[in-house]
Short mmCIF file of C-alpha atoms in Angstrom, two decimals:
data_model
loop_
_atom_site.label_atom_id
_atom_site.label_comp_id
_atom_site.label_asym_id
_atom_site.label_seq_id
_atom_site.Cartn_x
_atom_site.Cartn_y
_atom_site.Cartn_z
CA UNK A 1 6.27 7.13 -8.09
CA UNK A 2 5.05 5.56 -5.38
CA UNK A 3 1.70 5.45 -3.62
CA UNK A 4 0.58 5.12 0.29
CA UNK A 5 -2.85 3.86 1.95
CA UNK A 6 -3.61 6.73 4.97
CA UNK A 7 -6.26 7.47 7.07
CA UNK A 8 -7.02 11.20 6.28
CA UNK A 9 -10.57 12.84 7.22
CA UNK A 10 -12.83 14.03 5.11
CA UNK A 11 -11.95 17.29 2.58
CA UNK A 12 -14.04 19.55 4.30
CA UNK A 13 -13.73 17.91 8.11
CA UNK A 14 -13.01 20.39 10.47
CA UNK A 15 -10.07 18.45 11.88
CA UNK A 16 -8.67 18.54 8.71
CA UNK A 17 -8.67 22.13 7.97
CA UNK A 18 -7.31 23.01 11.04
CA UNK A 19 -3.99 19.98 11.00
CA UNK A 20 -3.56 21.26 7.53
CA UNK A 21 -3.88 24.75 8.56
CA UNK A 22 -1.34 24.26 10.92
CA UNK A 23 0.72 22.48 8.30
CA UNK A 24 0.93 25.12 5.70
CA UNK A 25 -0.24 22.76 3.41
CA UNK A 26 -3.73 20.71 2.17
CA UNK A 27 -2.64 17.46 0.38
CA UNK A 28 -6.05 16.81 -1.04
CA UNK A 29 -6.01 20.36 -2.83
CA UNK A 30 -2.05 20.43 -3.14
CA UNK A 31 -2.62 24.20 -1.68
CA UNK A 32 0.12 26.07 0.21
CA UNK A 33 -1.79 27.59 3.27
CA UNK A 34 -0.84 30.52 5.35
CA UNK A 35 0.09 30.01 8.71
CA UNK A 36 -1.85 31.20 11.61
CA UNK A 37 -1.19 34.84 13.02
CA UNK A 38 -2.25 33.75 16.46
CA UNK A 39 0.78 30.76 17.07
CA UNK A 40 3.65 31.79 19.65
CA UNK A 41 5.87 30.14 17.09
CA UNK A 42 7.67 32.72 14.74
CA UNK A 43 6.50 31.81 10.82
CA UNK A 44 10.39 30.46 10.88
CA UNK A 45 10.11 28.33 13.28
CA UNK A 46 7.05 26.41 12.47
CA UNK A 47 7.85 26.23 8.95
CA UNK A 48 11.17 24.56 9.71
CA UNK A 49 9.27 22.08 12.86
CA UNK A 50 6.52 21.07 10.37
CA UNK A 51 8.66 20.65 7.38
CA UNK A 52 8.56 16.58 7.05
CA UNK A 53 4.81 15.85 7.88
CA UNK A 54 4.04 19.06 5.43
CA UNK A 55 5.35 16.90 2.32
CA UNK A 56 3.34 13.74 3.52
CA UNK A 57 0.28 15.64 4.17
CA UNK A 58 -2.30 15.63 7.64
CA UNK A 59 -2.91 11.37 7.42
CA UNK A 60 -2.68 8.58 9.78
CA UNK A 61 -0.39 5.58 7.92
CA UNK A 62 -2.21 1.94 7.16
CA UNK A 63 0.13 0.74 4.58
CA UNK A 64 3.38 2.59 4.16
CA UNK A 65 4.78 4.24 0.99
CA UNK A 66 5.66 1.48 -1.72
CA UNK A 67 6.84 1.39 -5.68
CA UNK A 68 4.55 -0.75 -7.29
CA UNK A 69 5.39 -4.34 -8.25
CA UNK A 70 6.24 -5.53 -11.55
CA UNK A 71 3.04 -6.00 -12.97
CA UNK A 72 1.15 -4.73 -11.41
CA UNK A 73 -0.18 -0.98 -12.93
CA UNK A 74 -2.14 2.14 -11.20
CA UNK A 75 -6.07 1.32 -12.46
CA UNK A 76 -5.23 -2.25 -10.56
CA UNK A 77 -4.34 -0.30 -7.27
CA UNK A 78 -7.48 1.99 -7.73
CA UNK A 79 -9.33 -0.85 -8.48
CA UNK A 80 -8.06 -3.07 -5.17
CA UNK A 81 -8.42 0.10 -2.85
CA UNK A 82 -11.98 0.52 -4.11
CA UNK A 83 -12.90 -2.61 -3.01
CA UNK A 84 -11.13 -2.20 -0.03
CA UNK A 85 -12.99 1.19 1.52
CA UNK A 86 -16.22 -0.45 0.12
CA UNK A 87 -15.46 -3.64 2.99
CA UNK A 88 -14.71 -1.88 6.05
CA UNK A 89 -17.53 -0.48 8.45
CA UNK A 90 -17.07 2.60 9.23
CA UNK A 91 -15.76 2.94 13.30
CA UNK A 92 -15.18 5.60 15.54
CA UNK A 93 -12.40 6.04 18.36
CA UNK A 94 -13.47 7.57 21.32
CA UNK A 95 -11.16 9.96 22.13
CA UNK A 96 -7.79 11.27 20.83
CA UNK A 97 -5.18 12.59 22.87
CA UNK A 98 -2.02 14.64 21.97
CA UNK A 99 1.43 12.56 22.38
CA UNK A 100 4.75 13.32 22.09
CA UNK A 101 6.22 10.38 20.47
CA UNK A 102 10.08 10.45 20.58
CA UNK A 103 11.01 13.74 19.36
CA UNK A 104 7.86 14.52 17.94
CA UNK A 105 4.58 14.93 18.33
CA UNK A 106 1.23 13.98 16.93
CA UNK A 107 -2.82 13.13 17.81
CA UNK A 108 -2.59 9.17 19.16
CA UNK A 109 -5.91 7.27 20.57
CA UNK A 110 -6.60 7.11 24.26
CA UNK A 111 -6.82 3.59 24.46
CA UNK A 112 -6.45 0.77 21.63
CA UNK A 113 -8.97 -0.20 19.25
CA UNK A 114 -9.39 -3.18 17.73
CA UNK A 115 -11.19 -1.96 14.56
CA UNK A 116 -8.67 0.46 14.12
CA UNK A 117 -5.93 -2.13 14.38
CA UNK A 118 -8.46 -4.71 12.42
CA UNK A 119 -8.23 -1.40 9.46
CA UNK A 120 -4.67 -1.48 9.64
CA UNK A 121 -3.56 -5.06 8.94
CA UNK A 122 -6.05 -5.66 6.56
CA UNK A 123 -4.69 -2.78 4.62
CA UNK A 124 -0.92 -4.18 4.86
CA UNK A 125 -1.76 -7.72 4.02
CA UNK A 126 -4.52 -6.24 1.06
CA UNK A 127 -1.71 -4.10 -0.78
CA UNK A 128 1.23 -6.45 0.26
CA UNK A 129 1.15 -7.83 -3.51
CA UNK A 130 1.26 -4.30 -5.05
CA UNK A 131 4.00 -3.17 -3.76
CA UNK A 132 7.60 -3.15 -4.87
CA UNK A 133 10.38 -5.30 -2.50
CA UNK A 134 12.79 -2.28 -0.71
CA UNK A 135 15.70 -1.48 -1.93
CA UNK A 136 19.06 -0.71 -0.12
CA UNK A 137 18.71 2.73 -0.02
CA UNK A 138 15.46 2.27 1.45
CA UNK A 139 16.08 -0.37 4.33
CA UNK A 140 19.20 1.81 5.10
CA UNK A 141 16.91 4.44 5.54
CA UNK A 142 15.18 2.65 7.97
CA UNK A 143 17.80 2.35 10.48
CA UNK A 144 17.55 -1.37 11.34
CA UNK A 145 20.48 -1.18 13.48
CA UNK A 146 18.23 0.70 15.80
CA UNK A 147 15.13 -1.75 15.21
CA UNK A 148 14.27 -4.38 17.26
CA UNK A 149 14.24 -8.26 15.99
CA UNK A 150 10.62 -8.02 15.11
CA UNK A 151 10.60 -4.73 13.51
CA UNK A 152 13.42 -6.15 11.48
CA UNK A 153 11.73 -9.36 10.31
CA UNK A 154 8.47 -7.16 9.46
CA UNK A 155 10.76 -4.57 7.15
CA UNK A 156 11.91 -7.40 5.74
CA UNK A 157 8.85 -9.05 5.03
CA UNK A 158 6.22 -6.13 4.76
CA UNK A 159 8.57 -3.26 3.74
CA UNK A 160 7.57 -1.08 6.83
CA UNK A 161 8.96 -2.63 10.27
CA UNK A 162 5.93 -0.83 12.37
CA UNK A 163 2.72 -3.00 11.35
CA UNK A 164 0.66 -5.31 13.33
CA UNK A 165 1.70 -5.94 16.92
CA UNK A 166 4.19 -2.99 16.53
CA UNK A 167 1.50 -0.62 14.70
CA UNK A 168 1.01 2.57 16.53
CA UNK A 169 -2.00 5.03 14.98
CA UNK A 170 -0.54 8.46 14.78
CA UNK A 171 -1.29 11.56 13.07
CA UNK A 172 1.16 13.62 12.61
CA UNK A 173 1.56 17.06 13.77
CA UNK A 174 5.59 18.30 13.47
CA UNK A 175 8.90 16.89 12.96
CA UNK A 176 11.69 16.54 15.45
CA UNK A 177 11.40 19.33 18.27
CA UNK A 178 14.81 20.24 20.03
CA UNK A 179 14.28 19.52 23.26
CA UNK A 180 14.21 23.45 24.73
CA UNK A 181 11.04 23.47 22.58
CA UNK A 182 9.13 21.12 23.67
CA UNK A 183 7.25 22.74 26.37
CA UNK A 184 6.00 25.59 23.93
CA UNK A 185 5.32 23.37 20.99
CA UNK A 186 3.29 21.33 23.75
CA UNK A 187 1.59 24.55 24.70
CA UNK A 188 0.64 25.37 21.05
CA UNK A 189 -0.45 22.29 19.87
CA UNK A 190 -2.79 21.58 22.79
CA UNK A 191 -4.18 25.51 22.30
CA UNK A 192 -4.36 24.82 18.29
CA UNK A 193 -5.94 21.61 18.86
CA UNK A 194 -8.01 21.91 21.44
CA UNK A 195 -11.59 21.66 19.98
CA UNK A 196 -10.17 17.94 18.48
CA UNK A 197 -8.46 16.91 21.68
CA UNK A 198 -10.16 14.40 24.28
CA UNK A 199 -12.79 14.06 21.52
CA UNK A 200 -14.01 11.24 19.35
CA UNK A 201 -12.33 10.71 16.08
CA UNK A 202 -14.70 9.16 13.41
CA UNK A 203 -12.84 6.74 10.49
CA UNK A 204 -15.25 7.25 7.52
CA UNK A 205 -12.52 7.78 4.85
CA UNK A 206 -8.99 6.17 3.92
CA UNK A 207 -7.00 7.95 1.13
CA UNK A 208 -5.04 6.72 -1.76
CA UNK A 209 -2.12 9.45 -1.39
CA UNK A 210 0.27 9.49 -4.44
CA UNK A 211 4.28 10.96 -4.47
CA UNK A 212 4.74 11.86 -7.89
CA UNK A 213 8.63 11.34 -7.19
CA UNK A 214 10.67 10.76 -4.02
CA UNK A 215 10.64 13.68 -2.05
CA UNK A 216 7.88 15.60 -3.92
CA UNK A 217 4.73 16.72 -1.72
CA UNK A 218 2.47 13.55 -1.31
CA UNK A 219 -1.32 14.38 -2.46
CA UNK A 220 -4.60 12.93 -2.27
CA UNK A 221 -5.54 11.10 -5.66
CA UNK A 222 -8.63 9.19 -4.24
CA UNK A 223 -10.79 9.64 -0.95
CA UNK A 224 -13.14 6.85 -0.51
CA UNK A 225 -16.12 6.79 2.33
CA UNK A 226 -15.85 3.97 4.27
CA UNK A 227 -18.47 0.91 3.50
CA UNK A 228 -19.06 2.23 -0.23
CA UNK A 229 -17.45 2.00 -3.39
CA UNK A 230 -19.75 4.09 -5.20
CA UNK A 231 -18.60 7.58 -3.44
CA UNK A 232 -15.17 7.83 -5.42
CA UNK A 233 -13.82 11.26 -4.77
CA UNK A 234 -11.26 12.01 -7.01
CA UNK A 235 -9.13 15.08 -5.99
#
């Protein structure tokens, strides 16, 4: 099993309905979801381009997928991540744009933010002691070969090599588009997303997501408003 600290909106947020719409999937319900009739995509095509951030579920990561630590047990993570939504003000980010990043594309902030980057290291360094060190199956997985220096010393050393100076906020919206496809998918996503796009994006909620067993669907265990522990949604 292991377990992952995301950004995800809240279960009824508008945004959320529509990314997981578009997804074919809700991780906070663990729902298949039919796919809209109105996408230029065949049902095929997007089923195959959406296939890896399906399984994760709509999120933005904070602290990558980990095993827990020897020692350390579930009710202590649950515990820790209370604590941790109950400290952080809530922010918002003033607009979000659509990206493609390498081959694929997601929703990405106009500009930086500090309190989004401020959310993001604190929730590496909080969980750093809960999670498991990598094995060599994992770091292979990785690629270091194709990581720089840094991102090598912090996959080393954080078990995810894109955190803190190299953290880039991203929510996910396919999986690698061939390159002929790019245009459309660009196309669909900005038509799918438009009521989201150049808008602001409020973080109110992180997410305790849970993977039952590598490569099962990642789902929502706990959603947690922002600034209060007492809130606990458990899905």
């Amino acid at each position: 099993m292991r377990y992952a600290i995301y950004f995800a909106p809240p279960a009824d947020d508008r945004l959320l309905l529509t990314a997981s719409r578009w997804l074919g999937r809700d991780a906070v319900t663990s729902g298949a979801l039919a796919w809209t009739e109105t996408s230029p995509l065949e049902r095929q095509q997007q089923m195959a381009l959406t296939a890896e951030p399906r399984r994760y579920g709509f999120h933005g990561t904070l602290k990558a997928p980990f095993e827990l630590a020897a020692g350390r047990s579930e009710a202590d993570l649950i515990a820790a991540f209370d604590e941790f939504a109950a400290e952080i003000e809530p922010f918002k980010i003033p607009e979000i744009t659509l990206e493609q990043i390498g081959p694929f594309f997601a929703l990405v902030p106009n500009a930086p933010s500090a309190s989004l980057q401020n959310l993001a290291e604190q929730a590496v360094r909080r969980f750093e002691p809960f999670r498991a060190p990598l094995s060599e199956a994992d770091i292979a997985r990785r690629n270091p070969d194709k990581l720089t220096l840094r991102q090598r010393d912090y996959l080393a050393a954080w078990g995810y090599p894109y955190v803190f100076e190299e953290f880039q906020f991203h929510l996910t919206l396919t999986g690698p588009v061939p390159d002929e496809m790019r245009s459309v998918m660009r196309e669909t996503l900005e038509a799918a997303f438009d009521p989201f796009i150049g808008r602001p994006l409020n973080i109110s909620t992180v997410a305790l997501f849970i993977e039952p067993q590598r490569g099962a669907p990642f789902t929502v265990h706990s959603l947690l408003p922002l600034g209060s522990a007492s809130a606990r949604k458990i899905a």
